[in-house]
C-alpha cells in the first residue's frame, strides 16, 4: 500500500519552485546529468502524448537504496560546497526535483539496487489537498504498474524517472500529442550538443542516449574532426590547485562545410552569434557562444571558438546556476580569457581575408581590389588585371574611354549591403566555374592581345596567378595551348 512520509511543513513551497526557469530540454539534460553521475552507459527517453501522457527517463546506472532515493527526493539533498567525484555533474542537489516539477505536477522515481526496488512520488495536487509535505512511498506492485517499468526491469540496476500531469507542456502546446513531438525535436538537438563529448566516448567509456528508441548523435560545435578546422595550442590556467584548459579552434570557411557541418556550427542560429567561448564542465557543455562581454561579436570573427574545460571543483568561482545554464568567469580567469579572445579572432579573420592566395605561390591578381581609407572602404576593378589590360589594348581611344566609364559605373553599383546581409545569414557564395571552352577562348584572346609584350612562359605564369585561371584544374594546359596558335 502507498505510505505517506511527512518531510517538511509547507506544501506550497513546491509550487513556487516551479518557476526556476527550466525549459523542457534543460530539464531533461539535468536528469541525464544524474544518470552520468550514477555511472550509466545508456539513457532511454520515452514519451507518450495521448491519453495518460508521460515522459520517462530510464538509465542503467548504479541505482539507489531506499535511503539514497529518499535523500534524492529531498530539497538540496547535497550541499554545493561538499566534495564531488570527478564524474559528478550535480551542483546543488536540486536538479531532480526542480527540473522535474518545472515540467510536471507528478514526479515518480523508481530505482533498483542490490536486488531491491524502491519507489517514491511527489504529487503536487496531493500536497495541496492534504496540506502537508508528504513524500509517497510506492509498493513494489505499484511500481510494476507504472509506464515503462518494463524498460527498467531489463537492467540489473538503474533508475526510472517518470513525469505525469504535464501541465506546463499542455499549457504551451495545447495538444500534447503533437506538442510533445515538436518539443522532442528541440530536446534531441540540445542533448546531442551538450553531451556530444560523452556520446563520442571522450569520458572514457560507452554512453548512449535514445529518444523513443532512436539513437541521438553527438553534434560537436567546434568541428574538431573536420580536416579543415584549425586547432590552436592548449593553454592552462592554474587556480586554487586546479587546472582550467583552453584551446582555440578556427572553423573552416563556409564553402568547405557540408550542410550537416553548418548545422552543428550554427549553435545559436548563425555563425556570427555562435562564436566565442564554449565552457565544458567535466566535458559537459554548459555555456556556449559568448565572449562574456570581453570582446564584441563581429562578422570576421564568426569562425572563432574557444573550448574551455573546467573541473566541478571550481563551480563556486564561476557562479554556476542551478540549471547549469549560466556562469560568470572570475576576474583572474576573465583576464586570461580576454587575451585568448584577442588571439583567436585573428585566424578567423585571415580565413576570410586570404582565401584568394594560391598555396605555394604569390598573391593572386584579382579582378576586384579593396581600397581601405581607414574609416571607410570601397571596391575597385583592378585596371592592371591582364584581361582588362588586354581589352583596353585592343580598343580605339574612344572605346577605351567608354570602357573606363563602364568600369566606374560597375564599381559605384557594387551591391555591398546585399552581400553583407547574405553573408550575415551564413549564405554560401558558390561562384560559377568557367567551362574549359570558355576559358580556352579567353586564353586565346589574351594571348593574341599580349604576345607582343610577353613571351609564352611569362604569359602562362602570369595568367596562372590571375582570376579566373588561378583555381581552374586545367588552366596550365589551356594557357600553354593558347600560346601555340
Tab-separated table of N, CA and C in Angstrom, residues 31-187:
chain	number	residue	atom	x	y	z
A	31	UNK	N	18.452	15.799	-15.712
A	31	UNK	CA	18.233	14.417	-15.266
A	31	UNK	C	19.294	13.485	-15.836
A	32	UNK	N	19.722	13.738	-17.066
A	32	UNK	CA	20.763	12.908	-17.660
A	32	UNK	C	22.097	13.131	-16.939
A	33	UNK	N	22.313	14.344	-16.424
A	33	UNK	CA	23.492	14.577	-15.581
A	33	UNK	C	23.525	13.585	-14.423
A	34	UNK	N	22.360	13.360	-13.803
A	34	UNK	CA	22.285	12.419	-12.683
A	34	UNK	C	22.615	11.000	-13.140
A	35	UNK	N	22.160	10.643	-14.341
A	35	UNK	CA	22.446	9.306	-14.869
A	35	UNK	C	23.941	9.118	-15.088
A	36	UNK	N	24.602	10.150	-15.599
A	36	UNK	CA	26.049	10.079	-15.822
A	36	UNK	C	26.778	9.947	-14.488
A	37	UNK	N	26.342	10.733	-13.500
A	37	UNK	CA	26.942	10.639	-12.170
A	37	UNK	C	26.785	9.236	-11.591
A	38	UNK	N	25.667	8.565	-11.927
A	38	UNK	CA	25.408	7.211	-11.434
A	38	UNK	C	26.137	6.146	-12.243
A	39	UNK	N	26.947	6.565	-13.212
A	39	UNK	CA	27.737	5.616	-13.991
A	39	UNK	C	26.981	4.916	-15.096
A	40	UNK	N	25.891	5.506	-15.556
A	40	UNK	CA	25.090	4.880	-16.613
A	40	UNK	C	25.849	4.860	-17.933
A	41	UNK	N	25.617	3.810	-18.718
A	41	UNK	CA	26.173	3.727	-20.071
A	41	UNK	C	25.093	3.972	-21.121
A	42	UNK	N	23.836	4.024	-20.670
A	42	UNK	CA	22.737	4.258	-21.604
A	42	UNK	C	21.577	4.941	-20.879
A	43	UNK	N	20.959	5.894	-21.589
A	43	UNK	CA	19.753	6.555	-21.096
A	43	UNK	C	18.701	6.482	-22.198
A	44	UNK	N	17.516	6.001	-21.836
A	44	UNK	CA	16.393	5.961	-22.773
A	44	UNK	C	15.354	6.976	-22.342
A	45	UNK	N	15.000	7.850	-23.260
A	45	UNK	CA	13.938	8.823	-23.028
A	45	UNK	C	12.714	8.360	-23.824
A	46	UNK	N	11.648	8.034	-23.138
A	46	UNK	CA	10.422	7.533	-23.761
A	46	UNK	C	9.270	8.449	-23.378
A	47	UNK	N	8.424	8.754	-24.337
A	47	UNK	CA	7.304	9.654	-24.039
A	47	UNK	C	6.059	9.225	-24.798
A	48	UNK	N	4.925	9.668	-24.271
A	48	UNK	CA	3.626	9.354	-24.883
A	48	UNK	C	2.728	10.557	-24.648
A	49	UNK	N	2.170	11.108	-25.704
A	49	UNK	CA	1.391	12.341	-25.584
A	49	UNK	C	-0.105	12.162	-25.612
A	50	UNK	N	-0.594	10.993	-25.897
A	50	UNK	CA	-2.032	10.756	-25.988
A	50	UNK	C	-2.543	10.126	-24.695
A	51	UNK	N	-3.795	10.453	-24.320
A	51	UNK	CA	-4.403	9.834	-23.140
A	51	UNK	C	-3.635	10.169	-21.871
A	52	UNK	N	-3.200	9.151	-21.143
A	52	UNK	CA	-2.403	9.355	-19.938
A	52	UNK	C	-0.956	9.646	-20.347
A	53	UNK	N	-0.695	10.882	-20.680
A	53	UNK	CA	0.611	11.279	-21.216
A	53	UNK	C	1.687	11.207	-20.136
A	54	UNK	N	2.912	11.013	-20.573
A	54	UNK	CA	4.033	10.930	-19.641
A	54	UNK	C	5.339	11.107	-20.392
A	55	UNK	N	6.378	11.396	-19.623
A	55	UNK	CA	7.764	11.381	-20.098
A	55	UNK	C	8.539	10.520	-19.104
A	56	UNK	N	9.287	9.551	-19.614
A	56	UNK	CA	10.063	8.651	-18.752
A	56	UNK	C	11.525	8.674	-19.159
A	57	UNK	N	12.411	8.743	-18.165
A	57	UNK	CA	13.853	8.680	-18.397
A	57	UNK	C	14.388	7.480	-17.624
A	58	UNK	N	14.942	6.507	-18.347
A	58	UNK	CA	15.432	5.269	-17.736
A	58	UNK	C	16.918	5.135	-17.994
A	59	UNK	N	17.696	4.831	-16.939
A	59	UNK	CA	19.125	4.606	-17.131
A	59	UNK	C	19.538	3.275	-16.515
A	60	UNK	N	20.740	2.839	-16.859
A	60	UNK	CA	21.280	1.585	-16.318
A	60	UNK	C	22.416	1.867	-15.346
A	61	UNK	N	22.285	2.976	-14.601
A	61	UNK	CA	23.316	3.357	-13.645
A	61	UNK	C	23.277	2.499	-12.394
A	62	UNK	N	23.955	2.971	-11.363
A	62	UNK	CA	24.130	2.180	-10.147
A	62	UNK	C	22.853	2.012	-9.349
A	63	UNK	N	21.838	2.850	-9.587
A	63	UNK	CA	20.615	2.766	-8.809
A	63	UNK	C	20.790	3.333	-7.411
A	64	UNK	N	19.695	3.280	-6.612
A	64	UNK	CA	19.717	3.852	-5.264
A	64	UNK	C	19.051	2.912	-4.276
A	65	UNK	N	19.577	2.913	-3.062
A	65	UNK	CA	18.913	2.213	-1.967
A	65	UNK	C	17.727	3.062	-1.514
A	66	UNK	N	16.957	2.546	-0.561
A	66	UNK	CA	15.797	3.274	-0.060
A	66	UNK	C	16.199	4.623	0.519
A	67	UNK	N	17.236	4.640	1.349
A	67	UNK	CA	17.657	5.910	1.968
A	67	UNK	C	18.238	6.865	0.938
A	68	UNK	N	18.968	6.333	-0.048
A	68	UNK	CA	19.529	7.181	-1.100
A	68	UNK	C	18.430	7.784	-1.956
A	69	UNK	N	17.396	7.003	-2.259
A	69	UNK	CA	16.293	7.508	-3.070
A	69	UNK	C	15.510	8.578	-2.307
A	70	UNK	N	15.281	8.356	-1.011
A	70	UNK	CA	14.598	9.379	-0.215
A	70	UNK	C	15.410	10.668	-0.189
A	71	UNK	N	16.714	10.534	-0.017
A	71	UNK	CA	17.570	11.719	0.027
A	71	UNK	C	17.567	12.446	-1.318
A	72	UNK	N	17.500	11.673	-2.402
A	72	UNK	CA	17.464	12.277	-3.737
A	72	UNK	C	16.194	13.082	-3.938
A	73	UNK	N	15.115	12.700	-3.227
A	73	UNK	CA	13.845	13.417	-3.351
A	73	UNK	C	13.746	14.595	-2.396
A	74	UNK	N	14.710	14.733	-1.500
A	74	UNK	CA	14.728	15.888	-0.613
A	74	UNK	C	15.213	17.116	-1.372
A	75	UNK	N	14.816	18.288	-0.895
A	75	UNK	CA	15.327	19.518	-1.480
A	75	UNK	C	16.748	19.741	-0.994
A	76	UNK	N	17.632	20.081	-1.935
A	76	UNK	CA	19.049	20.311	-1.609
A	76	UNK	C	19.599	19.147	-0.817
A	77	UNK	N	19.495	17.956	-1.421
A	77	UNK	CA	19.963	16.755	-0.756
A	77	UNK	C	21.462	16.740	-0.566
A	78	UNK	N	22.194	17.582	-1.307
A	78	UNK	CA	23.651	17.639	-1.161
A	78	UNK	C	24.106	19.082	-1.278
A	79	UNK	N	24.982	19.504	-0.412
A	79	UNK	CA	25.461	20.880	-0.427
A	79	UNK	C	26.306	21.137	-1.661
A	80	UNK	N	26.191	22.349	-2.215
A	80	UNK	CA	27.011	22.718	-3.384
A	80	UNK	C	28.478	22.860	-3.014
A	81	UNK	N	28.777	22.940	-1.721
A	81	UNK	CA	30.164	23.107	-1.283
A	81	UNK	C	30.825	21.789	-0.907
A	82	UNK	N	30.051	20.700	-0.889
A	82	UNK	CA	30.624	19.419	-0.491
A	82	UNK	C	31.488	18.850	-1.605
A	83	UNK	N	32.400	17.947	-1.239
A	83	UNK	CA	33.283	17.349	-2.234
A	83	UNK	C	32.530	16.485	-3.219
A	84	UNK	N	33.038	16.416	-4.454
A	84	UNK	CA	32.359	15.659	-5.501
A	84	UNK	C	33.369	14.815	-6.269
A	85	UNK	N	32.875	13.700	-6.775
A	85	UNK	CA	33.700	12.886	-7.656
A	85	UNK	C	33.869	13.612	-8.984
A	86	UNK	N	34.904	13.228	-9.732
A	86	UNK	CA	35.193	13.918	-10.997
A	86	UNK	C	34.056	13.787	-11.994
A	87	UNK	N	33.258	12.686	-11.911
A	87	UNK	CA	32.180	12.491	-12.881
A	87	UNK	C	30.842	13.000	-12.359
A	88	UNK	N	30.847	13.694	-11.208
A	88	UNK	CA	29.600	14.186	-10.621
A	88	UNK	C	29.200	15.474	-11.319
A	89	UNK	N	28.105	15.422	-12.070
A	89	UNK	CA	27.647	16.601	-12.802
A	89	UNK	C	26.611	17.395	-12.020
A	90	UNK	N	26.325	16.977	-10.778
A	90	UNK	CA	25.379	17.712	-9.940
A	90	UNK	C	25.995	19.003	-9.441
A	91	UNK	N	25.147	19.826	-8.798
A	91	UNK	CA	25.642	21.105	-8.295
A	91	UNK	C	25.053	21.415	-6.921
A	92	UNK	N	23.723	21.568	-6.850
A	92	UNK	CA	23.084	21.965	-5.610
A	92	UNK	C	22.261	20.844	-4.963
A	93	UNK	N	22.158	19.692	-5.609
A	93	UNK	CA	21.278	18.657	-5.090
A	93	UNK	C	19.818	18.965	-5.335
A	94	UNK	N	19.534	19.875	-6.274
A	94	UNK	CA	18.165	20.299	-6.566
A	94	UNK	C	17.667	19.821	-7.921
A	95	UNK	N	18.580	19.375	-8.785
A	95	UNK	CA	18.237	19.130	-10.182
A	95	UNK	C	17.069	18.201	-10.397
A	96	UNK	N	17.062	17.040	-9.752
A	96	UNK	CA	15.997	16.058	-9.966
A	96	UNK	C	14.631	16.656	-9.661
A	97	UNK	N	14.511	17.342	-8.518
A	97	UNK	CA	13.219	17.877	-8.107
A	97	UNK	C	12.815	19.112	-8.904
A	98	UNK	N	13.699	20.116	-8.956
A	98	UNK	CA	13.328	21.368	-9.611
A	98	UNK	C	13.155	21.194	-11.108
A	99	UNK	N	14.029	20.403	-11.734
A	99	UNK	CA	13.895	20.172	-13.171
A	99	UNK	C	12.586	19.456	-13.468
A	100	UNK	N	12.247	18.471	-12.659
A	100	UNK	CA	11.056	17.666	-12.914
A	100	UNK	C	9.767	18.443	-12.679
A	101	UNK	N	9.659	19.084	-11.508
A	101	UNK	CA	8.393	19.762	-11.209
A	101	UNK	C	8.221	21.043	-12.009
A	102	UNK	N	9.291	21.495	-12.683
A	102	UNK	CA	9.122	22.624	-13.603
A	102	UNK	C	8.320	22.210	-14.825
A	103	UNK	N	8.222	20.893	-15.066
A	103	UNK	CA	7.544	20.391	-16.258
A	103	UNK	C	6.280	19.592	-15.928
A	104	UNK	N	6.169	19.073	-14.715
A	104	UNK	CA	5.025	18.208	-14.395
A	104	UNK	C	4.575	18.433	-12.954
A	105	UNK	N	3.383	17.918	-12.647
A	105	UNK	CA	2.854	18.007	-11.281
A	105	UNK	C	2.997	16.686	-10.535
A	106	UNK	N	3.424	15.669	-11.224
A	106	UNK	CA	3.525	14.343	-10.615
A	106	UNK	C	4.875	13.735	-10.983
A	107	UNK	N	5.755	13.608	-9.994
A	107	UNK	CA	7.093	13.075	-10.200
A	107	UNK	C	7.235	11.769	-9.445
A	108	UNK	N	7.611	10.704	-10.169
A	108	UNK	CA	7.840	9.406	-9.546
A	108	UNK	C	9.248	8.938	-9.883
A	109	UNK	N	9.945	8.413	-8.874
A	109	UNK	CA	11.285	7.863	-9.074
A	109	UNK	C	11.291	6.419	-8.588
A	110	UNK	N	11.670	5.501	-9.479
A	110	UNK	CA	11.807	4.083	-9.149
A	110	UNK	C	13.265	3.701	-9.365
A	111	UNK	N	13.878	3.044	-8.382
A	111	UNK	CA	15.287	2.701	-8.509
A	111	UNK	C	15.541	1.270	-8.056
A	112	UNK	N	16.479	0.612	-8.759
A	112	UNK	CA	16.883	-0.764	-8.440
A	112	UNK	C	18.339	-0.778	-8.007
A	113	UNK	N	18.577	-1.419	-6.860
A	113	UNK	CA	19.948	-1.565	-6.383
A	113	UNK	C	19.994	-2.711	-5.375
A	114	UNK	N	21.048	-3.494	-5.477
A	114	UNK	CA	21.258	-4.611	-4.553
A	114	UNK	C	20.052	-5.539	-4.503
A	115	UNK	N	19.441	-5.741	-5.660
A	115	UNK	CA	18.321	-6.666	-5.771
A	115	UNK	C	17.016	-6.153	-5.206
A	116	UNK	N	16.957	-4.896	-4.796
A	116	UNK	CA	15.741	-4.342	-4.217
A	116	UNK	C	15.197	-3.214	-5.090
A	117	UNK	N	13.884	-3.010	-4.995
A	117	UNK	CA	13.182	-1.996	-5.781
A	117	UNK	C	12.578	-0.978	-4.820
A	118	UNK	N	12.798	0.325	-5.140
A	118	UNK	CA	12.286	1.373	-4.263
A	118	UNK	C	11.618	2.447	-5.120
A	119	UNK	N	10.435	2.879	-4.699
A	119	UNK	CA	9.702	3.891	-5.453
A	119	UNK	C	9.172	5.000	-4.573
A	120	UNK	N	9.315	6.243	-5.037
A	120	UNK	CA	8.829	7.406	-4.291
A	120	UNK	C	8.195	8.392	-5.270
A	121	UNK	N	7.261	9.174	-4.732
A	121	UNK	CA	6.466	10.036	-5.615
A	121	UNK	C	6.124	11.354	-4.939
A	122	UNK	N	6.342	12.453	-5.701
A	122	UNK	CA	5.825	13.762	-5.310
A	122	UNK	C	4.606	14.046	-6.185
A	123	UNK	N	3.465	14.362	-5.573
A	123	UNK	CA	2.252	14.734	-6.302
A	123	UNK	C	1.809	16.088	-5.757
A	124	UNK	N	1.962	17.136	-6.557
A	124	UNK	CA	1.661	18.480	-6.073
A	124	UNK	C	0.199	18.638	-5.689
A	125	UNK	N	-0.683	17.978	-6.421
A	125	UNK	CA	-2.104	18.064	-6.084
A	125	UNK	C	-2.385	17.411	-4.732
A	126	UNK	N	-1.690	16.327	-4.439
A	126	UNK	CA	-1.846	15.654	-3.148
A	126	UNK	C	-1.341	16.551	-2.017
A	127	UNK	N	-0.232	17.266	-2.268
A	127	UNK	CA	0.304	18.161	-1.249
A	127	UNK	C	-0.688	19.255	-0.906
A	128	UNK	N	-1.302	19.852	-1.946
A	128	UNK	CA	-2.263	20.929	-1.718
A	128	UNK	C	-3.511	20.383	-1.021
A	129	UNK	N	-3.940	19.222	-1.449
A	129	UNK	CA	-5.161	18.624	-0.897
A	129	UNK	C	-4.999	18.289	0.582
A	130	UNK	N	-3.861	17.720	0.960
A	130	UNK	CA	-3.657	17.290	2.343
A	130	UNK	C	-3.095	18.387	3.224
A	131	UNK	N	-2.500	19.414	2.595
A	131	UNK	CA	-1.915	20.489	3.382
A	131	UNK	C	-0.636	20.100	4.083
A	132	UNK	N	-0.045	18.972	3.683
A	132	UNK	CA	1.214	18.522	4.282
A	132	UNK	C	2.212	18.192	3.187
A	133	UNK	N	3.478	18.311	3.543
A	133	UNK	CA	4.551	17.977	2.602
A	133	UNK	C	4.853	16.500	2.774
A	134	UNK	N	4.205	15.672	1.973
A	134	UNK	CA	4.304	14.229	2.147
A	134	UNK	C	4.865	13.568	0.906
A	135	UNK	N	5.956	12.853	1.072
A	135	UNK	CA	6.546	12.050	0.004
A	135	UNK	C	5.871	10.682	0.034
A	136	UNK	N	5.330	10.258	-1.092
A	136	UNK	CA	4.608	8.987	-1.164
A	136	UNK	C	5.566	7.851	-1.472
A	137	UNK	N	5.537	6.811	-0.630
A	137	UNK	CA	6.342	5.635	-0.879
A	137	UNK	C	5.464	4.608	-1.601
A	138	UNK	N	5.948	4.056	-2.723
A	138	UNK	CA	5.189	3.099	-3.513
A	138	UNK	C	5.595	1.675	-3.171
A	139	UNK	N	4.620	0.791	-3.189
A	139	UNK	CA	4.925	-0.624	-3.014
A	139	UNK	C	5.524	-1.176	-4.302
A	140	UNK	N	6.124	-2.354	-4.219
A	140	UNK	CA	6.719	-2.951	-5.406
A	140	UNK	C	5.665	-3.222	-6.468
A	141	UNK	N	4.470	-3.657	-6.057
A	141	UNK	CA	3.392	-3.912	-7.022
A	141	UNK	C	2.975	-2.625	-7.716
A	142	UNK	N	2.919	-1.522	-6.980
A	142	UNK	CA	2.563	-0.240	-7.590
A	142	UNK	C	3.643	0.200	-8.580
A	143	UNK	N	4.888	-0.067	-8.244
A	143	UNK	CA	5.986	0.293	-9.151
A	143	UNK	C	5.851	-0.443	-10.478
A	144	UNK	N	5.495	-1.685	-10.410
A	144	UNK	CA	5.439	-2.523	-11.609
A	144	UNK	C	4.305	-2.138	-12.558
A	145	UNK	N	3.321	-1.401	-12.083
A	145	UNK	CA	2.202	-0.997	-12.937
A	145	UNK	C	2.473	0.326	-13.663
A	146	UNK	N	3.591	0.959	-13.356
A	146	UNK	CA	3.866	2.272	-13.933
A	146	UNK	C	4.318	2.161	-15.391
A	147	UNK	N	4.059	3.201	-16.199
A	147	UNK	CA	4.509	3.199	-17.600
A	147	UNK	C	6.020	3.022	-17.712
A	148	UNK	N	6.440	2.205	-18.652
A	148	UNK	CA	7.838	1.961	-18.999
A	148	UNK	C	8.634	1.268	-17.890
A	149	UNK	N	7.950	0.693	-16.886
A	149	UNK	CA	8.688	-0.058	-15.877
A	149	UNK	C	9.411	-1.247	-16.509
A	150	UNK	N	8.827	-1.798	-17.568
A	150	UNK	CA	9.452	-2.953	-18.233
A	150	UNK	C	10.841	-2.615	-18.751
A	151	UNK	N	11.092	-1.353	-19.115
A	151	UNK	CA	12.416	-0.948	-19.587
A	151	UNK	C	13.424	-0.953	-18.435
A	152	UNK	N	12.996	-0.504	-17.268
A	152	UNK	CA	13.882	-0.549	-16.103
A	152	UNK	C	14.191	-1.991	-15.729
A	153	UNK	N	13.211	-2.867	-15.885
A	153	UNK	CA	13.371	-4.263	-15.492
A	153	UNK	C	14.431	-4.970	-16.330
A	154	UNK	N	14.755	-4.434	-17.497
A	154	UNK	CA	15.779	-5.040	-18.348
A	154	UNK	C	17.177	-4.894	-17.743
A	155	UNK	N	17.343	-3.958	-16.831
A	155	UNK	CA	18.656	-3.672	-16.250
A	155	UNK	C	18.749	-4.271	-14.848
A	156	UNK	N	19.924	-4.728	-14.495
A	156	UNK	CA	20.122	-5.258	-13.144
A	156	UNK	C	20.106	-4.149	-12.108
A	157	UNK	N	20.569	-2.980	-12.480
A	157	UNK	CA	20.479	-1.789	-11.633
A	157	UNK	C	20.077	-0.622	-12.524
A	158	UNK	N	19.544	0.415	-11.909
A	158	UNK	CA	19.171	1.581	-12.703
A	158	UNK	C	18.057	2.375	-12.044
A	159	UNK	N	17.622	3.417	-12.755
A	159	UNK	CA	16.612	4.322	-12.209
A	159	UNK	C	15.638	4.740	-13.303
A	160	UNK	N	14.373	4.821	-12.946
A	160	UNK	CA	13.315	5.322	-13.811
A	160	UNK	C	12.755	6.591	-13.187
A	161	UNK	N	12.802	7.693	-13.944
A	161	UNK	CA	12.181	8.946	-13.528
A	161	UNK	C	10.963	9.154	-14.428
A	162	UNK	N	9.798	9.284	-13.810
A	162	UNK	CA	8.539	9.361	-14.561
A	162	UNK	C	7.847	10.683	-14.284
A	163	UNK	N	7.544	11.414	-15.365
A	163	UNK	CA	6.779	12.658	-15.257
A	163	UNK	C	5.368	12.408	-15.749
A	164	UNK	N	4.380	12.780	-14.932
A	164	UNK	CA	2.980	12.749	-15.360
A	164	UNK	C	2.314	14.071	-14.980
A	165	UNK	N	1.071	14.267	-15.435
A	165	UNK	CA	0.398	15.559	-15.276
A	165	UNK	C	1.279	16.668	-15.855
A	166	UNK	N	1.494	16.596	-17.144
A	166	UNK	CA	2.417	17.516	-17.834
A	166	UNK	C	1.727	18.847	-18.109
A	167	UNK	N	1.378	19.548	-17.050
A	167	UNK	CA	0.585	20.771	-17.201
A	167	UNK	C	1.332	21.892	-17.907
A	168	UNK	N	2.628	22.007	-17.685
A	168	UNK	CA	3.386	23.090	-18.325
A	168	UNK	C	3.439	22.919	-19.838
A	169	UNK	N	3.678	21.694	-20.271
A	169	UNK	CA	3.703	21.431	-21.710
A	169	UNK	C	2.327	21.617	-22.316
A	170	UNK	N	1.318	21.168	-21.616
A	170	UNK	CA	-0.046	21.290	-22.147
A	170	UNK	C	-0.455	22.748	-22.269
A	171	UNK	N	-0.003	23.578	-21.328
A	171	UNK	CA	-0.348	24.999	-21.356
A	171	UNK	C	0.297	25.706	-22.540
A	172	UNK	N	1.494	25.280	-22.927
A	172	UNK	CA	2.218	25.960	-24.011
A	172	UNK	C	1.941	25.368	-25.387
A	173	UNK	N	1.572	24.066	-25.433
A	173	UNK	CA	1.370	23.420	-26.735
A	173	UNK	C	-0.086	23.173	-27.074
A	174	UNK	N	-0.956	23.128	-26.058
A	174	UNK	CA	-2.368	22.846	-26.325
A	174	UNK	C	-2.601	21.364	-26.518
A	175	UNK	N	-2.112	20.832	-27.609
A	175	UNK	CA	-2.262	19.404	-27.917
A	175	UNK	C	-0.972	18.687	-27.547
A	176	UNK	N	-1.049	17.857	-26.503
A	176	UNK	CA	0.164	17.191	-26.037
A	176	UNK	C	0.715	16.201	-27.055
A	177	UNK	N	-0.172	15.600	-27.858
A	177	UNK	CA	0.295	14.620	-28.837
A	177	UNK	C	1.291	15.218	-29.799
A	178	UNK	N	0.864	16.255	-30.533
A	178	UNK	CA	1.761	16.904	-31.493
A	178	UNK	C	2.764	17.804	-30.788
A	179	UNK	N	2.362	18.385	-29.649
A	179	UNK	CA	3.254	19.285	-28.926
A	179	UNK	C	4.492	18.587	-28.403
A	180	UNK	N	4.314	17.377	-27.870
A	180	UNK	CA	5.470	16.632	-27.380
A	180	UNK	C	6.409	16.273	-28.514
A	181	UNK	N	5.855	15.868	-29.646
A	181	UNK	CA	6.701	15.534	-30.801
A	181	UNK	C	7.552	16.721	-31.210
A	182	UNK	N	6.929	17.892	-31.291
A	182	UNK	CA	7.658	19.094	-31.703
A	182	UNK	C	8.731	19.463	-30.677
A	183	UNK	N	8.382	19.371	-29.400
A	183	UNK	CA	9.346	19.717	-28.359
A	183	UNK	C	10.508	18.743	-28.311
A	184	UNK	N	10.243	17.485	-28.598
A	184	UNK	CA	11.313	16.486	-28.537
A	184	UNK	C	12.336	16.664	-29.658
A	185	UNK	N	11.946	17.354	-30.725
A	185	UNK	CA	12.918	17.689	-31.769
A	185	UNK	C	13.983	18.621	-31.184
A	186	UNK	N	13.538	19.607	-30.401
A	186	UNK	CA	14.493	20.515	-29.751
A	186	UNK	C	15.300	19.791	-28.681
A	187	UNK	N	14.637	18.873	-27.959
A	187	UNK	CA	15.345	18.106	-26.932
A	187	UNK	C	16.462	17.291	-27.559
